[in-house]
Coordinates of C-alpha atoms in Angstrom, one line a residue:
Chain A
M1 CA 5.0 -1.5 -6.5
E2 CA 8.2 -3.3 -7.1
V3 CA 10.0 -2.9 -10.4
S4 CA 12.2 -5.6 -12.0
N5 CA 13.0 -5.6 -15.7
G6 CA 9.9 -3.5 -16.6
L7 CA 7.6 -5.9 -14.9
H8 CA 5.7 -4.7 -11.8
A9 CA 3.8 -6.5 -9.1
M10 CA 0.6 -5.0 -7.9
T11 CA -0.8 -6.0 -4.5
A12 CA -4.4 -6.5 -3.7
E13 CA -4.2 -3.5 -1.5
E14 CA -2.9 -1.3 -4.4
L15 CA -5.6 -2.7 -6.7
A16 CA -8.2 -1.8 -4.0
R17 CA -7.2 1.9 -4.3
F18 CA -8.2 1.9 -8.0
V19 CA -11.6 0.6 -7.1
L20 CA -12.2 2.7 -4.0
D21 CA -10.9 5.9 -5.6
Q22 CA -12.6 5.1 -8.9
Q23 CA -9.4 5.3 -10.9
E24 CA -9.0 4.1 -14.4
L25 CA -7.4 0.6 -15.0
F26 CA -7.2 -1.9 -17.8
I27 CA -7.2 -5.5 -16.8
L28 CA -6.2 -8.6 -18.9
D29 CA -7.7 -11.6 -17.1
V30 CA -6.0 -14.8 -18.3
R31 CA -8.2 -17.3 -16.4
N32 CA -10.4 -19.6 -18.3
E33 CA -13.7 -18.2 -19.7
E34 CA -16.0 -19.9 -17.2
D35 CA -14.1 -18.5 -14.2
Y36 CA -14.1 -15.1 -15.7
R37 CA -17.8 -15.1 -16.5
N38 CA -18.5 -16.3 -13.0
W39 CA -16.4 -13.8 -11.1
R40 CA -14.0 -10.9 -11.9
I41 CA -12.6 -7.7 -10.7
E42 CA -15.0 -4.8 -11.2
G43 CA -14.8 -1.1 -10.6
E44 CA -16.5 2.1 -11.8
R45 CA -13.6 2.8 -14.2
I46 CA -12.1 -0.6 -14.6
K47 CA -12.3 -2.2 -18.0
S48 CA -11.4 -5.9 -18.4
I49 CA -11.0 -8.4 -21.2
N50 CA -10.6 -12.2 -20.9
L51 CA -8.0 -14.2 -22.9
P52 CA -7.1 -17.5 -21.2
Y53 CA -3.3 -17.9 -20.8
F54 CA -3.3 -21.1 -22.8
T55 CA -4.5 -19.2 -25.8
L56 CA -1.3 -17.0 -25.5
L57 CA 1.3 -19.8 -25.4
E58 CA 2.3 -19.4 -29.1
G59 CA 2.6 -15.7 -28.6
V60 CA 0.8 -12.7 -27.0
E61 CA -0.2 -11.1 -30.3
P62 CA -3.9 -11.7 -29.7
A63 CA -3.6 -9.8 -26.5
L64 CA -1.5 -7.0 -27.9
A65 CA -4.2 -6.2 -30.4
R66 CA -6.8 -5.7 -27.7
I67 CA -4.8 -3.8 -25.0
P68 CA -4.6 0.0 -25.3
A69 CA -0.9 0.8 -26.1
D70 CA -0.8 4.0 -24.1
R71 CA -2.1 2.8 -20.7
P72 CA -0.9 0.6 -17.9
V73 CA -2.2 -3.0 -18.0
L74 CA -2.8 -5.4 -15.1
V75 CA -2.7 -9.1 -15.8
V76 CA -4.7 -11.3 -13.5
C77 CA -5.1 -15.0 -13.0
A78 CA -6.3 -17.4 -10.2
K79 CA -3.1 -17.6 -8.2
E80 CA -0.4 -15.5 -9.9
G81 CA 1.8 -17.9 -12.0
S82 CA 0.0 -17.5 -15.3
S83 CA -0.5 -13.7 -15.0
K84 CA 3.3 -13.3 -14.4
F85 CA 4.0 -15.6 -17.4
V86 CA 1.8 -13.5 -19.7
A87 CA 3.0 -10.2 -18.2
E88 CA 6.6 -11.1 -18.9
R89 CA 5.8 -11.8 -22.5
L90 CA 3.9 -8.5 -22.8
V91 CA 7.0 -6.7 -21.5
E92 CA 9.2 -8.6 -24.0
A93 CA 6.8 -7.4 -26.7
G94 CA 7.6 -3.9 -25.7
R95 CA 4.5 -3.0 -23.6
S96 CA 5.1 -0.9 -20.5
P97 CA 4.1 -0.5 -17.8
V98 CA 2.8 -4.1 -17.2
Y99 CA 1.6 -5.3 -13.8
Y100 CA 0.6 -8.7 -12.5
L101 CA -1.7 -9.2 -9.5
E102 CA 0.4 -10.6 -6.6
G103 CA -1.4 -13.7 -5.3
G104 CA -4.0 -13.5 -8.0
M105 CA -7.8 -13.7 -7.4
K106 CA -7.1 -15.6 -4.2
S107 CA -5.4 -12.5 -2.7
W108 CA -8.1 -10.3 -4.1
S109 CA -10.8 -12.4 -2.5
E110 CA -9.1 -12.1 0.9
H111 CA -8.3 -8.4 0.9
L112 CA -10.2 -6.2 3.4
A113 CA -10.2 -2.4 3.0
P114 CA -11.1 -0.5 6.2
V115 CA -13.2 2.6 5.6
K116 CA -14.3 5.0 8.4
I117 CA -18.1 5.5 8.3
G118 CA -18.4 8.1 11.1
E119 CA -18.0 9.1 14.7
L120 CA -20.2 7.8 17.5
A121 CA -21.8 9.9 20.2
D122 CA -19.2 9.5 22.8
G123 CA -16.1 10.0 20.6
G124 CA -16.1 6.4 19.4
A125 CA -16.2 5.4 15.7
L126 CA -17.7 3.0 13.3
Y127 CA -15.5 1.4 10.6
Q128 CA -16.6 -0.7 7.6
F129 CA -14.3 -3.4 6.2
V130 CA -14.9 -3.7 2.5
R131 CA -14.0 -7.1 1.1
L132 CA -14.0 -5.9 -2.5
G133 CA -13.3 -9.2 -4.1
K134 CA -16.3 -10.9 -2.6
G135 CA -18.6 -8.1 -1.8
C136 CA -18.7 -8.8 1.9
L137 CA -18.9 -6.0 4.5
S138 CA -18.0 -6.3 8.2
Y139 CA -17.8 -3.7 10.9
M140 CA -15.8 -2.5 13.9
I141 CA -17.6 -0.5 16.5
V142 CA -15.2 1.3 18.7
S143 CA -15.9 3.1 22.0
G144 CA -13.5 4.0 24.8
E145 CA -11.0 1.1 24.9
E146 CA -13.3 -1.5 23.5
A147 CA -14.4 -2.8 20.2
A148 CA -17.1 -5.1 18.8
I149 CA -16.8 -6.7 15.4
V150 CA -19.9 -7.5 13.3
D151 CA -20.0 -10.2 10.6
T152 CA -16.3 -11.0 10.9
A153 CA -14.5 -12.3 7.9
R154 CA -12.2 -15.3 8.0
M155 CA -9.1 -13.1 7.9
T156 CA -9.2 -12.3 11.6
D157 CA -5.6 -10.9 11.7
V158 CA -6.8 -7.8 9.9
Y159 CA -9.2 -6.9 12.7
E160 CA -6.6 -7.8 15.4
R161 CA -4.0 -5.5 13.8
F162 CA -6.6 -2.7 13.3
A163 CA -7.7 -2.9 17.0
A164 CA -4.1 -2.9 18.1
E165 CA -3.4 0.2 16.1
L166 CA -6.4 1.9 17.7
G167 CA -5.3 0.6 21.1
V168 CA -8.7 -1.1 21.8
K169 CA -9.6 -4.6 23.0
I170 CA -12.0 -6.7 21.1
K171 CA -14.9 -7.6 23.5
H172 CA -17.6 -8.9 21.2
T173 CA -17.9 -10.5 17.9
I174 CA -21.4 -10.7 16.4
D175 CA -22.8 -12.5 13.4
T176 CA -26.1 -11.1 12.2
H177 CA -27.0 -14.6 10.9
L178 CA -25.5 -17.9 10.0
H179 CA -23.6 -17.1 6.8
A180 CA -23.8 -19.2 3.7
D181 CA -21.5 -17.3 1.3
H182 CA -18.4 -16.9 3.4
L183 CA -16.7 -18.5 6.4
S184 CA -17.3 -16.6 9.6
G185 CA -14.2 -15.5 11.6
G186 CA -16.4 -14.5 14.5
R187 CA -15.8 -17.5 16.7
K188 CA -12.1 -17.7 16.0
L189 CA -11.6 -14.0 16.7
A190 CA -13.6 -14.3 19.9
D191 CA -11.5 -17.2 21.1
R192 CA -8.2 -15.4 20.3
S193 CA -9.4 -12.2 22.0
G194 CA -11.2 -13.6 24.9
A195 CA -14.4 -11.9 23.6
A196 CA -18.0 -13.1 23.6
Y197 CA -19.3 -14.6 20.3
W198 CA -22.9 -13.7 19.5
L199 CA -25.2 -15.6 17.1
P200 CA -29.0 -15.5 16.7
L201 CA -30.5 -18.4 18.6
K202 CA -32.8 -19.5 15.8
D203 CA -29.9 -19.8 13.3
A204 CA -27.8 -21.7 15.9
T205 CA -30.0 -24.8 16.5
E206 CA -27.3 -27.1 15.0
V207 CA -24.1 -25.4 16.1
I208 CA -21.8 -27.4 18.3
F209 CA -19.9 -24.7 20.1
H210 CA -20.7 -22.2 22.8
Y211 CA -22.2 -18.8 21.8
D212 CA -24.2 -16.0 23.4
S213 CA -27.7 -15.8 22.1
L214 CA -28.3 -12.6 20.0
E215 CA -31.9 -11.8 20.8
E216 CA -34.2 -8.9 20.8
G217 CA -34.3 -7.3 24.3
R218 CA -30.7 -8.0 25.1
E219 CA -28.2 -5.2 24.9
I220 CA -24.5 -5.3 24.0
V221 CA -22.4 -2.5 25.4
V222 CA -19.1 -1.3 24.0
G223 CA -16.8 0.9 26.0
D224 CA -17.5 2.5 29.4
T225 CA -19.5 5.4 28.1
A226 CA -21.7 2.9 26.5
I227 CA -22.4 2.6 22.8
R228 CA -25.4 0.4 22.9
I229 CA -26.2 -2.2 20.3
H230 CA -29.8 -3.3 20.1
P231 CA -30.7 -6.4 18.3
I232 CA -33.8 -6.4 16.2
H233 CA -35.2 -9.7 14.9
S234 CA -35.5 -9.4 11.2
P235 CA -36.0 -12.8 9.6
G236 CA -36.3 -13.6 5.9
H237 CA -32.8 -14.3 4.7
T238 CA -32.5 -16.8 7.5
I239 CA -35.0 -17.5 10.2
G240 CA -32.8 -16.0 12.9
S241 CA -31.5 -13.0 10.9
T242 CA -31.0 -10.1 13.4
S243 CA -30.3 -6.4 12.6
L244 CA -28.3 -4.2 14.9
L245 CA -29.2 -0.7 15.9
V246 CA -26.0 1.0 16.9
D247 CA -25.9 4.3 18.8
E248 CA -29.5 5.0 17.7
R249 CA -28.1 6.1 14.3
Y250 CA -26.9 3.1 12.3
L251 CA -28.9 0.1 11.3
L252 CA -26.6 -2.9 10.5
S253 CA -29.0 -4.8 8.3
G254 CA -27.1 -8.0 7.7
D255 CA -28.3 -9.8 4.6
I256 CA -31.9 -8.5 4.8
L257 CA -31.6 -5.1 3.1
F258 CA -28.8 -4.0 0.7
V259 CA -28.3 -0.7 -1.0
E260 CA -29.7 -1.8 -4.4
S261 CA -31.4 -5.1 -3.5
I262 CA -32.8 -7.2 -0.8
G263 CA -31.8 -10.6 0.8
R264 CA -32.7 -13.8 -0.9
P265 CA -34.7 -16.3 1.2
D266 CA -33.5 -19.6 -0.2
L267 CA -30.0 -20.2 1.0
A268 CA -30.8 -21.9 4.4
G269 CA -34.1 -23.5 3.6
L270 CA -37.2 -23.2 1.5
A271 CA -37.6 -19.8 -0.1
E272 CA -41.4 -20.2 0.0
D273 CA -41.4 -20.7 3.8
W274 CA -39.6 -17.4 4.4
V275 CA -41.1 -15.1 1.9
G276 CA -43.7 -14.0 4.5
D277 CA -41.0 -13.2 7.1
L278 CA -38.9 -11.3 4.5
R279 CA -42.0 -9.3 3.4
E280 CA -42.9 -8.5 7.0
T281 CA -39.3 -7.4 8.0
L282 CA -38.9 -5.1 5.0
Y283 CA -42.4 -3.8 4.6
E284 CA -43.5 -3.6 8.3
R285 CA -40.7 -3.9 10.9
Y286 CA -38.2 -1.7 9.0
R287 CA -40.9 0.8 8.1
G288 CA -41.6 1.3 11.8
L289 CA -37.9 2.3 12.5
P290 CA -36.8 5.9 12.4
Q291 CA -36.4 6.7 8.7
D292 CA -33.2 8.7 9.1
L293 CA -31.2 5.6 10.2
I294 CA -28.1 4.9 8.1
V295 CA -28.3 1.4 6.7
L296 CA -25.1 -0.6 6.7
P297 CA -25.5 -3.9 5.0
A298 CA -23.3 -7.1 5.1
H299 CA -22.9 -7.2 1.4
F300 CA -22.8 -5.3 -1.9
G301 CA -23.6 -7.0 -5.2
Q302 CA -22.6 -4.3 -7.8
V303 CA -19.8 -1.8 -7.8
S304 CA -22.5 0.9 -8.2
E305 CA -23.3 0.3 -4.6
L306 CA -19.8 1.6 -3.6
G307 CA -20.1 5.3 -2.6
E308 CA -17.6 8.0 -1.9
G309 CA -14.3 6.5 -0.7
G310 CA -15.7 3.0 -1.1
K311 CA -18.4 3.4 1.7
V312 CA -21.5 1.2 1.2
M313 CA -24.3 3.0 3.1
A314 CA -27.6 4.7 2.5
R315 CA -30.4 6.4 4.5
L316 CA -33.3 4.2 5.2
S317 CA -35.8 6.7 3.8
D318 CA -33.8 6.9 0.6
L319 CA -33.9 3.1 0.2
Y320 CA -37.7 3.2 0.5
R321 CA -37.7 5.4 -2.5
S322 CA -34.9 3.9 -4.6
N323 CA -34.5 0.2 -3.8
P324 CA -36.5 -2.0 -6.2
G325 CA -36.9 -4.7 -3.5
L326 CA -38.8 -2.2 -1.2
N327 CA -41.1 -1.0 -3.9
I328 CA -43.2 -4.1 -4.9
A329 CA -46.7 -3.2 -3.6
D330 CA -48.3 -6.5 -4.6
E331 CA -47.5 -9.4 -2.3
E332 CA -47.8 -12.1 -5.0
A333 CA -45.4 -10.1 -7.2
F334 CA -43.1 -9.9 -4.3
R335 CA -43.2 -13.6 -3.7
R336 CA -42.4 -14.3 -7.3
E337 CA -39.6 -11.8 -7.3
V338 CA -37.8 -13.4 -4.4
T339 CA -38.4 -17.1 -5.2
E340 CA -38.2 -17.3 -9.0
N341 CA -35.2 -16.7 -11.3
L342 CA -32.8 -16.3 -8.4
P343 CA -29.1 -16.0 -9.2
P344 CA -27.0 -19.2 -8.8
Q345 CA -26.2 -20.0 -5.1
P346 CA -22.8 -18.9 -3.7
N347 CA -20.0 -21.3 -4.2
A348 CA -20.0 -24.3 -1.7
Y349 CA -22.8 -22.6 0.3
Q350 CA -23.9 -25.9 1.9
A351 CA -20.4 -26.7 3.1
I352 CA -19.9 -23.1 4.3
R353 CA -23.0 -23.4 6.4
Q354 CA -21.7 -26.6 7.9
A355 CA -18.4 -25.1 8.7
N356 CA -20.0 -22.0 10.3
M357 CA -21.9 -24.4 12.6
G358 CA -18.6 -26.1 13.6
K359 CA -19.6 -29.4 11.9
Q360 CA -16.8 -29.3 9.4
T361 CA -13.3 -28.0 9.9
P362 CA -11.7 -27.4 6.5
D363 CA -8.0 -26.6 6.4
E364 CA -6.7 -23.2 5.1
D365 CA -6.5 -24.3 1.5
E366 CA -10.0 -25.8 1.5
Q367 CA -11.3 -22.6 3.2
R368 CA -9.9 -20.5 0.4
E369 CA -11.3 -22.8 -2.2
M370 CA -14.8 -22.7 -0.6
E371 CA -14.9 -18.9 -0.7
I372 CA -14.0 -18.5 -4.4
G373 CA -16.5 -16.4 -6.2
P374 CA -19.0 -13.6 -5.4
N375 CA -21.3 -13.6 -2.4
R376 CA -24.6 -13.8 -4.3
C377 CA -26.8 -13.1 -1.2
A378 CA -29.1 -10.6 -2.9
V379 CA -32.1 -11.3 -5.0
H380 CA -30.8 -9.2 -7.8
D381 CA -27.2 -10.4 -8.0
Q382 CA -26.0 -11.7 -11.4
Chain B
M1 CA -4.5 -47.8 -23.9
K2 CA -0.9 -47.2 -24.7
T3 CA 0.3 -43.7 -24.4
D4 CA 3.1 -42.2 -26.6
I5 CA 4.4 -39.8 -24.0
L6 CA 3.9 -39.2 -20.3
V7 CA 4.3 -35.6 -19.0
D8 CA 4.7 -35.5 -15.3
T9 CA 4.0 -32.0 -13.9
R10 CA 3.3 -33.0 -10.3
G11 CA 4.3 -30.3 -7.9
M12 CA 4.3 -27.6 -10.7
A13 CA 2.0 -24.6 -10.5
C14 CA 0.0 -23.0 -13.2
P15 CA 0.8 -22.3 -16.1
M16 CA 3.6 -25.0 -16.2
P17 CA 1.3 -28.1 -16.6
I18 CA -0.2 -26.7 -19.8
V19 CA 3.1 -25.2 -21.0
K20 CA 4.8 -28.6 -20.6
A21 CA 1.9 -30.4 -22.1
K22 CA 1.8 -28.1 -25.1
K23 CA 5.5 -28.6 -25.7
A24 CA 5.1 -32.4 -25.6
L25 CA 2.1 -32.4 -27.8
D26 CA 3.9 -30.3 -30.4
G27 CA 6.3 -33.3 -30.8
L28 CA 3.6 -35.8 -31.5
V29 CA 1.9 -36.7 -34.7
S30 CA -1.9 -36.8 -35.3
G31 CA -3.6 -39.6 -33.5
Q32 CA -0.9 -40.2 -30.9
L33 CA -1.7 -40.1 -27.2
M34 CA -0.3 -38.0 -24.4
E35 CA -0.8 -38.6 -20.7
V36 CA -0.4 -35.7 -18.3
W37 CA -0.1 -35.8 -14.5
S38 CA -0.8 -32.7 -12.5
T39 CA -1.3 -31.8 -8.8
D40 CA -2.6 -28.3 -9.6
K41 CA -6.3 -28.1 -8.7
G42 CA -7.0 -25.4 -11.3
S43 CA -5.7 -27.7 -14.1
L44 CA -8.9 -29.7 -14.4
N45 CA -10.9 -26.7 -15.8
D46 CA -8.0 -25.3 -17.7
F47 CA -7.1 -28.6 -19.4
Q48 CA -10.7 -29.1 -20.6
A49 CA -10.8 -25.5 -21.9
W50 CA -7.4 -25.7 -23.5
V51 CA -8.1 -29.0 -25.3
R52 CA -11.5 -27.7 -26.5
Q53 CA -9.8 -24.5 -27.8
T54 CA -7.0 -26.3 -29.6
K55 CA -9.4 -28.9 -31.0
H56 CA -7.5 -31.9 -29.6
E57 CA -9.5 -34.6 -27.8
L58 CA -9.6 -35.2 -24.1
V59 CA -10.0 -38.9 -24.2
K60 CA -10.4 -39.2 -20.4
H61 CA -9.5 -37.5 -17.1
E62 CA -9.5 -38.8 -13.6
E63 CA -8.3 -37.9 -10.1
E64 CA -6.3 -40.3 -8.0
N65 CA -5.1 -39.3 -4.5
G66 CA -4.8 -35.6 -5.5
V67 CA -3.2 -36.3 -8.9
Y68 CA -5.1 -35.3 -12.0
K69 CA -4.5 -37.6 -15.0
F70 CA -5.4 -36.4 -18.4
L71 CA -5.3 -38.4 -21.6
V72 CA -5.1 -36.2 -24.7
K73 CA -5.3 -37.4 -28.3
K74 CA -3.5 -35.1 -30.8
S75 CA -5.8 -34.0 -33.6

C-alpha cells in the first residue's frame, strides 16, 4: 500500500485479503444510492455505509460523524476518482489512515483470487478462482504438465500467468453452460493457448464458432497419468447445463447447485419449462451420485458461503441436509419457489448471452460495463 | 431555451463534472439555467441523484454521440 501525504491506495488484491481472511474493515462507499443498493463490497467483518460523493462537496462533516475515528477507512467509488477526492478531504480533516480503492468497483469486479482446494490422486491439484466482486467461481485442474480451466472468466491473463508459474500448459477450457451473468473467457483462452474449448451441445445451438461438444459419455483427460473429467448432463439452469465429475471426488456443479441455494431456471428461457429438469437433476440425478463428493459451484451469492481461506465448497450429503433448495418435498411448492419472486436478472444478461454465443463483439469498455453488478444466478440471491 | 451558463466537462472523469457544475450553479440566482456537457457515462445517474438531493430541477437531459447534456434550473 503506497503512502503519499497520509493518503493510501488499496488494490483490489489487498482488499480481497480482508474478505478472504475475514478481517475487519470499514468502508465509505461514495457511489449513488441506487448503485450501492444494487451491488457493494461485502465480507464477514466488513461494515459499509453509503454517502454519495456529491453530498460531500460542501465538506466531509456528514461523513466524519459516521466513520469510527479509531479505525482505518476505505473509500470506494465506481472507478476511483471520487473516492480519492473524498479520501483526500478526510485526510485534510485529520483522519488517518484513509485508503481509496485503486480502480474502484471496476477493479473489484475483475479481481480473481486463486485458492487451492486440494490435491488430486496423481499429485495434481485443483484450484478455485474466487471472483469476490461478482461472486463467480472458476477452476483450474492441474495434472502432470497440463491444465484444464472450467468456467473461465473474461480476465484470461490471470489463468495464463498462473499456469506459467506452475509450468503447465492449458489443454482444455470448459464451460458448464452458456453463461448469462458474465462474459466467458473460455474461447479466447482456448484460442490463445491452442486448447480445446468445450461447451454443452444443447446450449450451443446458436453459437457461431467452433467448439467441442461437452456431452455425457465423453471423457476429458488432463495430464499423462490421467485425471478424468466425466460430464454429467444436469439441466435446469439452462437446457444444456452439464456438471463435471473430477477425479471421482469433486463435483463441479456449474449453476445448478450452490452452497446455500440452487440455480434459477429463467435466464435462458421460460422458467416454467425447465422446472421439471431442475427438479429431476437436484432430486434424482444428484441423489444417485456418491454422497461424499465435494460440490464446487460456479457462483456464490452471499459471503456466508465463503469458507476457510475463501474456499466455496461443501460435501453433497451436507447440502442435502442444509441447502433450502434441496429440501422442498412438495413438487408444486418447488415450482413456486423457483419461478415466483425471483431476484432481478443479472445486468445485461441478454447481451451477455449473445456475446457468449459469438453474436456480439463488445469492446473492452463495453465488456466491463456489461459485467457490472452481482451474478444473481441463484434462486435465493437478493 | 436560453441557458445562463454552459459548463463543458467533456473528457473529465468523475467527480469533476459535478464539482464544476456545483461551482457554476453556486454563481447563479434562483430560476437561472445551467447546461452541462459530460462524456462520463456514470454522470447520468449521478446528475439525477445530485439534482434530486440538492432540490434543483433537472429540466431535461439527452445523449448525443456520447455526450450527455443536462439542463438544470437553480431552485
